[in-house]
Amino acid sequence: MTRKLIRARLLTFHTEPNGPDDTQAYDYIEDGALLVAGGRIEAMGTFSDVSPMACDVPVIDHRPYLVMPGFIDTHIHFPQVQVIASWGAQLLDWLNSYTFPEETRFADTGHATRMASTFYDELVGHGTTTAVAFCSVHPQSVDAFFSEAARRNMAMIGGKVMMDRNAPDALLDTAQQGYDESKALIDRWHGTGRARYAVTPRFAITSTPDQMRAAGTLAAEHPDCLIQTHLSENRDEIAYTAELYPQARDYLDVYERNGLLGPNTFLGHSIHLEPREIDAIADNGAHPTFCPTSNLFLGSGLFDDAGLRARGIGNAIATDVGAGTSYSMLQTLQDAYKILQLQGQKLHPLRAFHWITRGNAVALGMEDRIGTLDAGSVADFVVLDSAATSAMALRMERAQDLSEELFVLQMMGDSRSVVETYVAGVAQIGDRAARADTGLKESGPILAA
Ligand code: GUN
Ligand code: ZN
């Protein structure tokens, strides 16, 4: 069994920090060590405590960098890697002009396979080790997505978008086909290695009532799958949904009445919510998913994080590439901070870094495996340089404490701060050139979902 000892400054959270002084919420270890064995964290603590357990184990010294759990992105579109930065439109025009045409290309397995490789390079290059992704309507896009994740031993969640109307013919399935293809993909991928499947009706506009019912049936038949969709992102989208579903009490009811609302449900955007919708989300334990760079890019609106949290709702946070403008969860936190500022709300860096690690893991019900550096977790972690650019280095000269350092990463960080990303104990960046030629240099153990 491959073992290694990682020496660095370590940060991991036990609970969401209540405020800047809540030091009980996390462990920060100046001279820390992670003992990694068989792709998992066997021990975490001070270097002086952990190193005696690791006789003859190679030491990888990442000092003075900061190691924290790999970032978790809870809403991203795999077939939109070449849609990112498409100019000038809000949601519905953006979908019709750029996104739908691009997604038709994923009918081609060769294209999907090439894009999957670049997609994962971007994720790990930005410190993301787990993501929840929408694939295209084509089952082959899901196969490409999960095959590449398996090759890299990454804990990925995804699903084929079900969509049977209001899009180009080349992107449409039918209610029955959407059900059958999704079911076959669940059988093939859910629980295979680290993969989990998400039942994925794209959104109300692109699914007929028949298809929405079929999605509900699938979800009921597979209660441990996730459910992902979009909700109340844009005013025109909401108005069109009301026309298409005249019997629904509101937008959320389209999903709720079909059994698609529960603790495994991730509702992308959830910006313009009615009081009844907020009640139902709270009552059902679903997760509104804040996508700050996307909401600014498409001019969608301001996510009311504090209002939802006050109702006990567990918000997730995500990039939403390709409407999102960066793969970086650091840049995502930067825009989240600004969106909350516009509403008189605060995003303290301790809470921010909890959110993109353990917080998103808790929303996914996976905090026993990912999102912390606790012993027993899979060794998915990121090595961060808070002084990666000259401007960051200059600012860091004046940083007094951990919170200030984290805030520099939150406001100024991006892929340049990601020194290394480990997936199941295997470094993904350092040997990227070699991997491109030869496949993974060191293959990790196969882990369960
Ligand atoms: N609503 C339905 N599909 C999409 C999508 O691909 N991106 C965003 N941002 N919203 C959507
Ligand atoms: Zn989306």
Tab-separated table of C-alpha atoms and ligand atoms in Angstrom:
chain	number	residue	atom	x	y	z
A	1	MET	CA	0.000	0.000	0.000
A	2	THR	CA	1.464	3.380	-1.033
A	3	ARG	CA	2.036	5.606	1.987
A	4	LYS	CA	3.264	9.161	2.128
A	5	LEU	CA	3.594	11.919	4.667
A	6	ILE	CA	2.531	15.414	3.647
A	7	ARG	CA	4.090	18.205	5.697
A	8	ALA	CA	2.457	21.650	5.495
A	9	ARG	CA	0.271	24.120	7.305
A	10	LEU	CA	-3.126	22.420	7.626
A	11	LEU	CA	-6.665	23.804	7.831
A	12	THR	CA	-9.803	21.696	8.227
A	13	PHE	CA	-13.259	22.482	9.605
A	14	HIS	CA	-15.371	20.524	12.120
A	15	THR	CA	-18.482	22.715	11.928
A	16	GLU	CA	-19.476	25.951	10.246
A	17	PRO	CA	-17.707	28.802	12.082
A	18	ASN	CA	-20.171	30.951	14.006
A	19	GLY	CA	-17.987	34.002	13.623
A	20	PRO	CA	-14.387	35.151	13.334
A	21	ASP	CA	-13.538	34.009	16.881
A	22	ASP	CA	-15.040	30.528	16.663
A	23	THR	CA	-11.739	28.657	16.882
A	24	GLN	CA	-13.570	25.472	17.981
A	25	ALA	CA	-14.963	25.168	14.469
A	26	TYR	CA	-11.663	24.282	12.855
A	27	ASP	CA	-8.132	22.954	13.279
A	28	TYR	CA	-5.327	25.095	11.993
A	29	ILE	CA	-1.918	23.477	12.456
A	30	GLU	CA	1.198	25.547	11.689
A	31	ASP	CA	3.531	22.566	11.329
A	32	GLY	CA	1.112	19.854	10.383
A	33	ALA	CA	1.268	16.442	8.762
A	34	LEU	CA	-1.093	14.150	6.918
A	35	LEU	CA	-0.269	10.482	6.786
A	36	VAL	CA	-1.763	9.168	3.550
A	37	ALA	CA	-2.182	5.435	3.003
A	38	GLY	CA	-4.202	3.557	0.420
A	39	GLY	CA	-5.690	6.807	-0.881
A	40	ARG	CA	-7.071	7.775	2.523
A	41	ILE	CA	-5.951	10.016	5.348
A	42	GLU	CA	-4.706	7.689	8.053
A	43	ALA	CA	-3.689	10.407	10.500
A	44	MET	CA	-3.749	14.192	10.727
A	45	GLY	CA	-2.025	16.303	13.358
A	46	THR	CA	1.176	18.113	14.214
A	47	PHE	CA	4.262	16.928	12.392
A	48	SER	CA	5.851	15.918	15.683
A	49	ASP	CA	2.829	13.753	16.596
A	50	VAL	CA	2.226	12.151	13.206
A	51	SER	CA	5.740	11.615	11.855
A	52	PRO	CA	6.633	8.821	14.363
A	53	MET	CA	3.739	6.769	12.902
A	54	ALA	CA	5.359	7.013	9.494
A	55	CYS	CA	8.727	5.322	9.651
A	56	ASP	CA	10.401	5.014	6.229
A	57	VAL	CA	7.533	6.793	4.508
A	58	PRO	CA	8.509	9.445	1.951
A	59	VAL	CA	7.897	12.977	3.197
A	60	ILE	CA	6.521	15.537	0.762
A	61	ASP	CA	7.281	18.927	2.214
A	62	HIS	CA	4.754	21.534	1.118
A	63	ARG	CA	5.784	24.152	3.652
A	64	PRO	CA	5.091	27.111	3.725
A	65	TYR	CA	1.922	26.398	1.761
A	66	LEU	CA	-1.534	25.823	3.195
A	67	VAL	CA	-3.225	22.454	2.743
A	68	MET	CA	-6.975	22.191	2.966
A	69	PRO	CA	-9.572	19.716	1.726
A	70	GLY	CA	-10.153	19.739	-2.039
A	71	PHE	CA	-12.808	22.167	-3.171
A	72	ILE	CA	-16.291	20.927	-3.999
A	73	ASP	CA	-18.264	22.518	-6.842
A	74	THR	CA	-21.959	21.651	-6.535
A	75	HIS	CA	-23.214	22.901	-9.919
A	76	ILE	CA	-21.275	22.870	-13.182
A	77	HIS	CA	-22.068	22.005	-16.812
A	78	PHE	CA	-19.596	19.590	-18.371
A	79	PRO	CA	-20.675	20.293	-22.019
A	80	GLN	CA	-20.140	24.019	-21.554
A	81	VAL	CA	-16.349	24.120	-21.409
A	82	GLN	CA	-16.382	26.010	-24.721
A	83	VAL	CA	-19.416	28.179	-23.862
A	84	ILE	CA	-17.736	30.061	-21.033
A	85	ALA	CA	-17.345	33.776	-21.898
A	86	SER	CA	-20.080	33.983	-24.561
A	87	TRP	CA	-21.081	37.594	-24.958
A	88	GLY	CA	-24.059	39.740	-24.325
A	89	ALA	CA	-27.114	37.677	-23.407
A	90	GLN	CA	-29.298	36.855	-20.423
A	91	LEU	CA	-30.434	33.335	-19.607
A	92	LEU	CA	-32.923	32.307	-22.326
A	93	ASP	CA	-31.077	34.007	-25.199
A	94	TRP	CA	-27.789	32.707	-23.877
A	95	LEU	CA	-29.150	29.138	-23.868
A	96	ASN	CA	-30.591	29.427	-27.381
A	97	SER	CA	-27.730	31.340	-28.983
A	98	TYR	CA	-24.699	29.664	-27.490
A	99	THR	CA	-25.365	26.823	-25.124
A	100	PHE	CA	-27.795	24.549	-26.919
A	101	PRO	CA	-25.824	24.631	-30.204
A	102	GLU	CA	-22.635	23.783	-28.301
A	103	GLU	CA	-24.229	20.906	-26.406
A	104	THR	CA	-25.293	19.253	-29.687
A	105	ARG	CA	-21.596	18.508	-30.309
A	106	PHE	CA	-21.602	16.052	-27.400
A	107	ALA	CA	-23.476	13.527	-29.514
A	108	ASP	CA	-19.997	12.763	-30.850
A	109	THR	CA	-18.221	10.410	-28.461
A	110	GLY	CA	-14.791	11.555	-29.651
A	111	HIS	CA	-15.631	15.171	-28.850
A	112	ALA	CA	-17.115	14.271	-25.443
A	113	THR	CA	-14.036	12.222	-24.591
A	114	ARG	CA	-11.633	15.030	-25.508
A	115	MET	CA	-13.692	17.574	-23.575
A	116	ALA	CA	-13.814	15.315	-20.506
A	117	SER	CA	-10.050	15.215	-20.334
A	118	THR	CA	-9.781	19.030	-20.529
A	119	PHE	CA	-12.673	19.461	-18.088
A	120	TYR	CA	-10.922	17.456	-15.379
A	121	ASP	CA	-7.619	19.192	-16.042
A	122	GLU	CA	-9.401	22.484	-15.362
A	123	LEU	CA	-11.057	21.191	-12.208
A	124	VAL	CA	-7.901	19.893	-10.573
A	125	GLY	CA	-5.931	22.874	-11.873
A	126	HIS	CA	-8.291	25.036	-9.835
A	127	GLY	CA	-8.197	22.830	-6.730
A	128	THR	CA	-11.591	21.179	-7.244
A	129	THR	CA	-11.682	17.485	-6.419
A	130	THR	CA	-15.439	16.801	-6.485
A	131	ALA	CA	-18.143	18.348	-8.653
A	132	VAL	CA	-21.827	17.867	-9.367
A	133	ALA	CA	-22.278	18.195	-13.099
A	134	PHE	CA	-24.940	18.403	-15.757
A	135	CYS	CA	-23.901	16.373	-18.798
A	136	SER	CA	-25.634	16.779	-22.163
A	137	VAL	CA	-28.778	14.893	-23.207
A	138	HIS	CA	-26.583	12.254	-24.881
A	139	PRO	CA	-25.762	9.191	-22.758
A	140	GLN	CA	-22.317	9.108	-24.386
A	141	SER	CA	-21.521	12.456	-22.701
A	142	VAL	CA	-22.262	10.840	-19.325
A	143	ASP	CA	-20.085	7.858	-20.189
A	144	ALA	CA	-17.223	10.208	-21.128
A	145	PHE	CA	-17.733	12.203	-17.932
A	146	PHE	CA	-17.674	9.191	-15.598
A	147	SER	CA	-15.008	7.247	-17.513
A	148	GLU	CA	-12.520	10.073	-17.158
A	149	ALA	CA	-13.461	10.554	-13.482
A	150	ALA	CA	-12.832	6.839	-12.910
A	151	ARG	CA	-9.461	7.053	-14.649
A	152	ARG	CA	-8.524	9.792	-12.173
A	153	ASN	CA	-10.263	8.143	-9.210
A	154	MET	CA	-12.323	11.299	-8.589
A	155	ALA	CA	-15.572	11.437	-6.606
A	156	MET	CA	-17.857	12.920	-9.221
A	157	ILE	CA	-21.616	13.250	-9.414
A	158	GLY	CA	-23.431	13.789	-12.673
A	159	GLY	CA	-26.338	12.976	-14.880
A	160	LYS	CA	-27.742	13.186	-18.369
A	161	VAL	CA	-30.005	16.222	-18.757
A	162	MET	CA	-33.566	15.121	-19.473
A	163	MET	CA	-35.074	17.580	-21.971
A	164	ASP	CA	-37.938	16.894	-24.370
A	165	ARG	CA	-39.051	20.325	-25.585
A	166	ASN	CA	-38.018	23.923	-26.306
A	167	ALA	CA	-34.553	23.135	-27.601
A	168	PRO	CA	-33.075	22.079	-30.973
A	169	ASP	CA	-34.234	18.629	-32.130
A	170	ALA	CA	-30.699	17.298	-31.791
A	171	LEU	CA	-30.914	17.932	-28.035
A	172	LEU	CA	-34.299	16.397	-27.371
A	173	ASP	CA	-35.146	13.029	-25.888
A	174	THR	CA	-38.701	11.961	-25.019
A	175	ALA	CA	-40.232	11.323	-21.627
A	176	GLN	CA	-39.743	7.563	-22.054
A	177	GLN	CA	-36.290	7.820	-23.618
A	178	GLY	CA	-35.141	10.217	-20.897
A	179	TYR	CA	-36.323	7.713	-18.297
A	180	ASP	CA	-34.808	4.654	-20.021
A	181	GLU	CA	-31.448	6.255	-20.754
A	182	SER	CA	-31.138	7.721	-17.269
A	183	LYS	CA	-31.995	4.357	-15.713
A	184	ALA	CA	-29.379	2.570	-17.802
A	185	LEU	CA	-26.796	5.186	-16.799
A	186	ILE	CA	-27.697	4.814	-13.117
A	187	ASP	CA	-27.229	1.048	-13.438
A	188	ARG	CA	-23.895	1.550	-15.177
A	189	TRP	CA	-22.407	4.309	-13.034
A	190	HIS	CA	-24.104	4.959	-9.705
A	191	GLY	CA	-21.873	3.491	-7.002
A	192	THR	CA	-19.225	2.390	-9.499
A	193	GLY	CA	-15.932	3.396	-7.868
A	194	ARG	CA	-16.490	6.909	-6.526
A	195	ALA	CA	-19.261	7.847	-8.992
A	196	ARG	CA	-22.760	8.931	-7.952
A	197	TYR	CA	-25.622	9.662	-10.293
A	198	ALA	CA	-27.868	12.734	-10.265
A	199	VAL	CA	-31.342	12.577	-11.815
A	200	THR	CA	-31.238	15.710	-13.965
A	201	PRO	CA	-34.396	17.239	-15.445
A	202	ARG	CA	-32.706	20.341	-16.897
A	203	PHE	CA	-35.444	22.782	-15.880
A	204	ALA	CA	-39.197	23.240	-16.204
A	205	ILE	CA	-39.021	24.928	-19.606
A	206	THR	CA	-37.299	22.002	-21.338
A	207	SER	CA	-39.347	19.155	-19.819
A	208	THR	CA	-42.983	18.344	-20.564
A	209	PRO	CA	-45.185	17.398	-17.614
A	210	ASP	CA	-44.826	13.768	-18.774
A	211	GLN	CA	-41.068	13.966	-18.557
A	212	MET	CA	-41.171	15.687	-15.175
A	213	ARG	CA	-43.306	12.777	-13.935
A	214	ALA	CA	-40.788	10.311	-15.366
A	215	ALA	CA	-37.977	12.132	-13.548
A	216	GLY	CA	-39.974	11.857	-10.320
A	217	THR	CA	-40.431	8.122	-10.897
A	218	LEU	CA	-36.685	7.681	-11.418
A	219	ALA	CA	-35.918	9.631	-8.258
A	220	ALA	CA	-38.376	7.505	-6.267
A	221	GLU	CA	-36.841	4.314	-7.647
A	222	HIS	CA	-33.321	5.506	-6.776
A	223	PRO	CA	-33.618	7.391	-3.494
A	224	ASP	CA	-29.866	7.552	-2.949
A	225	CYS	CA	-29.272	9.380	-6.226
A	226	LEU	CA	-29.051	13.140	-6.187
A	227	ILE	CA	-31.547	15.327	-8.012
A	228	GLN	CA	-30.305	18.470	-9.749
A	229	THR	CA	-32.139	21.127	-11.708
A	230	HIS	CA	-32.521	24.908	-12.046
A	231	LEU	CA	-34.964	27.160	-10.216
A	232	SER	CA	-35.940	30.846	-10.437
A	233	GLU	CA	-32.794	32.158	-12.038
A	234	ASN	CA	-34.294	34.799	-14.297
A	235	ARG	CA	-37.606	36.737	-14.475
A	236	ASP	CA	-38.370	35.759	-18.096
A	237	GLU	CA	-37.678	32.123	-17.246
A	238	ILE	CA	-40.099	32.286	-14.333
A	239	ALA	CA	-42.842	33.884	-16.467
A	240	TYR	CA	-42.426	31.283	-19.226
A	241	THR	CA	-42.528	28.467	-16.678
A	242	ALA	CA	-45.823	29.813	-15.320
A	243	GLU	CA	-47.257	29.718	-18.886
A	244	LEU	CA	-46.051	26.156	-19.444
A	245	TYR	CA	-47.262	24.846	-16.070
A	246	PRO	CA	-50.488	26.773	-15.399
A	247	GLN	CA	-51.584	24.329	-12.676
A	248	ALA	CA	-48.397	24.752	-10.622
A	249	ARG	CA	-48.641	26.988	-7.555
A	250	ASP	CA	-45.252	28.480	-8.420
A	251	TYR	CA	-42.007	27.439	-10.132
A	252	LEU	CA	-40.868	25.105	-7.341
A	253	ASP	CA	-44.204	23.314	-7.421
A	254	VAL	CA	-43.335	21.942	-10.880
A	255	TYR	CA	-40.659	19.864	-9.142
A	256	GLU	CA	-42.376	19.397	-5.803
A	257	ARG	CA	-45.600	17.925	-7.207
A	258	ASN	CA	-43.483	15.307	-9.041
A	259	GLY	CA	-41.574	14.137	-5.968
A	260	LEU	CA	-38.396	15.950	-6.941
A	261	LEU	CA	-37.970	17.984	-3.754
A	262	GLY	CA	-36.025	16.471	-0.858
A	263	PRO	CA	-32.717	16.547	1.017
A	264	ASN	CA	-30.874	15.218	-2.074
A	265	THR	CA	-32.200	18.011	-4.298
A	266	PHE	CA	-29.894	20.771	-5.559
A	267	LEU	CA	-31.719	23.798	-6.962
A	268	GLY	CA	-29.358	25.869	-9.081
A	269	HIS	CA	-29.713	29.642	-8.578
A	270	SER	CA	-32.937	29.923	-6.506
A	271	ILE	CA	-32.771	33.717	-6.698
A	272	HIS	CA	-36.300	35.078	-7.138
A	273	LEU	CA	-38.180	32.884	-4.659
A	274	GLU	CA	-41.724	33.305	-3.348
A	275	PRO	CA	-42.344	32.888	0.401
A	276	ARG	CA	-44.163	29.601	-0.214
A	277	GLU	CA	-41.215	28.269	-2.159
A	278	ILE	CA	-38.838	29.152	0.672
A	279	ASP	CA	-41.139	27.373	3.148
A	280	ALA	CA	-41.186	24.266	0.961
A	281	ILE	CA	-37.400	24.258	0.493
A	282	ALA	CA	-36.945	24.562	4.262
A	283	ASP	CA	-39.535	21.878	5.026
A	284	ASN	CA	-37.985	19.422	2.554
A	285	GLY	CA	-34.312	20.043	3.361
A	286	ALA	CA	-33.384	20.867	-0.255
A	287	HIS	CA	-30.328	22.903	-1.220
A	288	PRO	CA	-30.503	26.187	-3.108
A	289	THR	CA	-27.222	26.499	-4.963
A	290	PHE	CA	-25.596	29.919	-5.124
A	291	CYS	CA	-23.731	30.498	-8.403
A	292	PRO	CA	-22.243	33.970	-7.969
A	293	THR	CA	-20.064	34.399	-11.074
A	294	SER	CA	-22.909	33.125	-13.247
A	295	ASN	CA	-25.537	35.327	-11.606
A	296	LEU	CA	-23.418	38.404	-12.273
A	297	PHE	CA	-22.450	37.314	-15.796
A	298	LEU	CA	-26.040	36.671	-16.939
A	299	GLY	CA	-27.389	39.583	-14.888
A	300	SER	CA	-29.697	37.135	-13.135
A	301	GLY	CA	-29.960	38.717	-9.687
A	302	LEU	CA	-28.728	38.625	-6.108
A	303	PHE	CA	-28.930	35.387	-4.095
A	304	ASP	CA	-30.379	35.984	-0.619
A	305	ASP	CA	-27.978	33.820	1.364
A	306	ALA	CA	-28.774	35.308	4.779
A	307	GLY	CA	-32.533	35.146	4.228
A	308	LEU	CA	-32.418	31.464	3.341
A	309	ARG	CA	-29.953	30.600	6.100
A	310	ALA	CA	-32.214	32.287	8.620
A	311	ARG	CA	-34.811	29.653	7.679
A	312	GLY	CA	-32.351	26.859	8.445
A	313	ILE	CA	-31.758	26.112	4.757
A	314	GLY	CA	-28.407	24.560	3.777
A	315	ASN	CA	-27.261	26.576	0.781
A	316	ALA	CA	-24.606	25.114	-1.480
A	317	ILE	CA	-22.193	27.169	-3.584
A	318	ALA	CA	-20.913	26.515	-7.100
A	319	THR	CA	-19.331	27.878	-10.276
A	320	ASP	CA	-22.049	27.088	-12.867
A	321	VAL	CA	-19.471	27.070	-15.661
A	322	GLY	CA	-20.211	27.897	-18.565
A	323	ALA	CA	-22.517	30.735	-17.441
A	324	GLY	CA	-20.113	30.967	-14.532
A	325	THR	CA	-16.946	32.717	-15.622
A	326	SER	CA	-14.352	30.741	-13.694
A	327	TYR	CA	-13.657	27.177	-12.618
A	328	SER	CA	-12.104	28.609	-9.481
A	329	MET	CA	-13.992	28.205	-6.220
A	330	LEU	CA	-11.750	31.033	-4.939
A	331	GLN	CA	-13.060	33.400	-7.624
A	332	THR	CA	-16.531	32.083	-6.840
A	333	LEU	CA	-16.054	33.159	-3.222
A	334	GLN	CA	-14.832	36.532	-4.404
A	335	ASP	CA	-18.041	37.226	-6.326
A	336	ALA	CA	-20.113	35.702	-3.523
A	337	TYR	CA	-18.595	38.223	-1.143
A	338	LYS	CA	-19.488	41.091	-3.491
A	339	ILE	CA	-23.056	39.900	-4.086
A	340	LEU	CA	-23.615	39.647	-0.354
A	341	GLN	CA	-22.043	43.081	0.187
A	342	LEU	CA	-24.607	44.579	-2.212
A	343	GLN	CA	-27.310	43.262	0.117
A	344	GLY	CA	-25.667	44.287	3.389
A	345	GLN	CA	-24.701	40.648	4.084
A	346	LYS	CA	-21.294	39.338	5.100
A	347	LEU	CA	-19.188	36.377	4.000
A	348	HIS	CA	-16.378	35.945	6.513
A	349	PRO	CA	-13.406	34.013	5.062
A	350	LEU	CA	-13.658	31.275	7.685
A	351	ARG	CA	-17.257	30.605	6.708
A	352	ALA	CA	-16.321	30.949	3.033
A	353	PHE	CA	-13.644	28.250	3.182
A	354	HIS	CA	-15.857	26.017	5.279
A	355	TRP	CA	-18.536	26.409	2.587
A	356	ILE	CA	-16.431	25.260	-0.388
A	357	THR	CA	-15.063	22.279	1.557
A	358	ARG	CA	-17.036	20.702	4.416
A	359	GLY	CA	-20.166	22.835	3.862
A	360	ASN	CA	-20.755	21.553	0.341
A	361	ALA	CA	-19.818	18.040	1.493
A	362	VAL	CA	-22.506	18.202	4.199
A	363	ALA	CA	-25.065	19.350	1.626
A	364	LEU	CA	-24.108	16.297	-0.451
A	365	GLY	CA	-24.270	14.008	2.583
A	366	MET	CA	-20.640	13.045	1.933
A	367	GLU	CA	-18.786	14.682	4.823
A	368	ASP	CA	-17.694	11.286	6.112
A	369	ARG	CA	-15.598	10.878	2.914
A	370	ILE	CA	-14.703	14.298	1.527
A	371	GLY	CA	-14.563	17.929	2.621
A	372	THR	CA	-12.304	17.521	5.679
A	373	LEU	CA	-8.814	16.301	6.505
A	374	ASP	CA	-10.138	13.980	9.200
A	375	ALA	CA	-8.592	10.542	9.522
A	376	GLY	CA	-10.662	8.112	7.447
A	377	SER	CA	-11.479	10.642	4.726
A	378	VAL	CA	-10.303	10.111	1.194
A	379	ALA	CA	-7.051	12.029	0.634
A	380	ASP	CA	-8.514	14.689	-1.667
A	381	PHE	CA	-6.785	17.943	-0.783
A	382	VAL	CA	-5.336	21.109	-2.247
A	383	VAL	CA	-2.043	22.900	-1.594
A	384	LEU	CA	-2.463	26.681	-1.703
A	385	ASP	CA	0.006	29.526	-2.094
A	386	SER	CA	-1.428	32.717	-0.591
A	387	ALA	CA	1.360	34.767	-2.163
A	388	ALA	CA	1.132	33.326	-5.664
A	389	THR	CA	1.243	36.663	-7.465
A	390	SER	CA	3.332	39.732	-6.721
A	391	ALA	CA	0.193	41.629	-5.675
A	392	MET	CA	-0.783	38.813	-3.298
A	393	ALA	CA	2.750	38.626	-1.889
A	394	LEU	CA	2.694	42.347	-1.213
A	395	ARG	CA	-0.654	42.117	0.546
A	396	MET	CA	0.453	39.047	2.519
A	397	GLU	CA	3.356	41.049	3.997
A	398	ARG	CA	0.694	42.852	6.038
A	399	ALA	CA	-1.537	39.855	6.880
A	400	GLN	CA	-1.702	39.318	10.646
A	401	ASP	CA	-3.614	36.088	11.056
A	402	LEU	CA	-5.293	33.130	9.382
A	403	SER	CA	-8.500	35.018	8.579
A	404	GLU	CA	-6.576	37.713	6.755
A	405	GLU	CA	-4.633	35.143	4.778
A	406	LEU	CA	-7.834	33.345	3.824
A	407	PHE	CA	-9.394	36.608	2.760
A	408	VAL	CA	-6.451	37.301	0.450
A	409	LEU	CA	-7.039	33.899	-1.156
A	410	GLN	CA	-10.786	34.591	-1.328
A	411	MET	CA	-10.400	37.972	-3.020
A	412	MET	CA	-7.215	37.554	-5.059
A	413	GLY	CA	-6.762	33.812	-5.525
A	414	ASP	CA	-7.273	31.707	-8.642
A	415	SER	CA	-5.515	28.756	-10.283
A	416	ARG	CA	-2.152	30.446	-9.737
A	417	SER	CA	-2.575	29.805	-6.010
A	418	VAL	CA	-3.097	26.088	-6.560
A	419	VAL	CA	0.350	24.570	-6.128
A	420	GLU	CA	-0.910	20.991	-6.160
A	421	THR	CA	-4.152	19.035	-6.002
A	422	TYR	CA	-4.247	15.509	-4.606
A	423	VAL	CA	-6.981	13.050	-5.528
A	424	ALA	CA	-7.106	9.910	-3.381
A	425	GLY	CA	-3.547	10.714	-2.355
A	426	VAL	CA	-2.194	11.127	-5.899
A	427	ALA	CA	-0.767	14.481	-7.047
A	428	GLN	CA	-2.584	15.666	-10.171
A	429	ILE	CA	-0.685	18.753	-11.266
A	430	GLY	CA	3.018	18.232	-10.681
A	431	ASP	CA	3.277	15.425	-13.148
A	432	ARG	CA	0.652	16.632	-15.619
A	433	ALA	CA	3.046	16.623	-18.568
A	434	ALA	CA	4.112	13.082	-17.811
A	435	ARG	CA	0.535	11.950	-17.367
A	436	ALA	CA	-0.438	13.340	-20.748
A	437	ASP	CA	2.056	10.944	-22.353
A	438	THR	CA	1.781	7.898	-20.189
A	439	GLY	CA	-1.498	7.959	-18.290
A	440	LEU	CA	-1.476	8.355	-14.535
A	441	LYS	CA	2.028	7.859	-13.216
A	442	GLU	CA	0.855	6.513	-9.946
A	443	SER	CA	-2.578	4.989	-9.942
A	444	GLY	CA	-4.568	5.238	-6.743
A	445	PRO	CA	-6.656	2.535	-5.121
A	446	ILE	CA	-10.237	2.065	-6.227
A	447	LEU	CA	-12.497	3.652	-3.632
A	448	ALA	CA	-16.200	3.306	-3.057
A	449	ALA	CA	-18.675	6.141	-3.580
B	1	GUN	N1	-31.165	26.813	-16.916
B	1	GUN	C1	-31.351	25.745	-17.727
B	1	GUN	N2	-30.202	25.340	-18.295
B	1	GUN	C2	-29.255	26.163	-17.823
B	1	GUN	C3	-27.852	26.248	-18.046
B	1	GUN	O1	-27.262	25.485	-18.793
B	1	GUN	N3	-27.192	27.244	-17.373
B	1	GUN	C4	-27.841	28.111	-16.537
B	1	GUN	N4	-27.126	29.060	-15.915
B	1	GUN	N5	-29.147	28.051	-16.330
B	1	GUN	C5	-29.844	27.091	-16.964
B	2	ZN	ZN	-26.681	25.522	-14.391
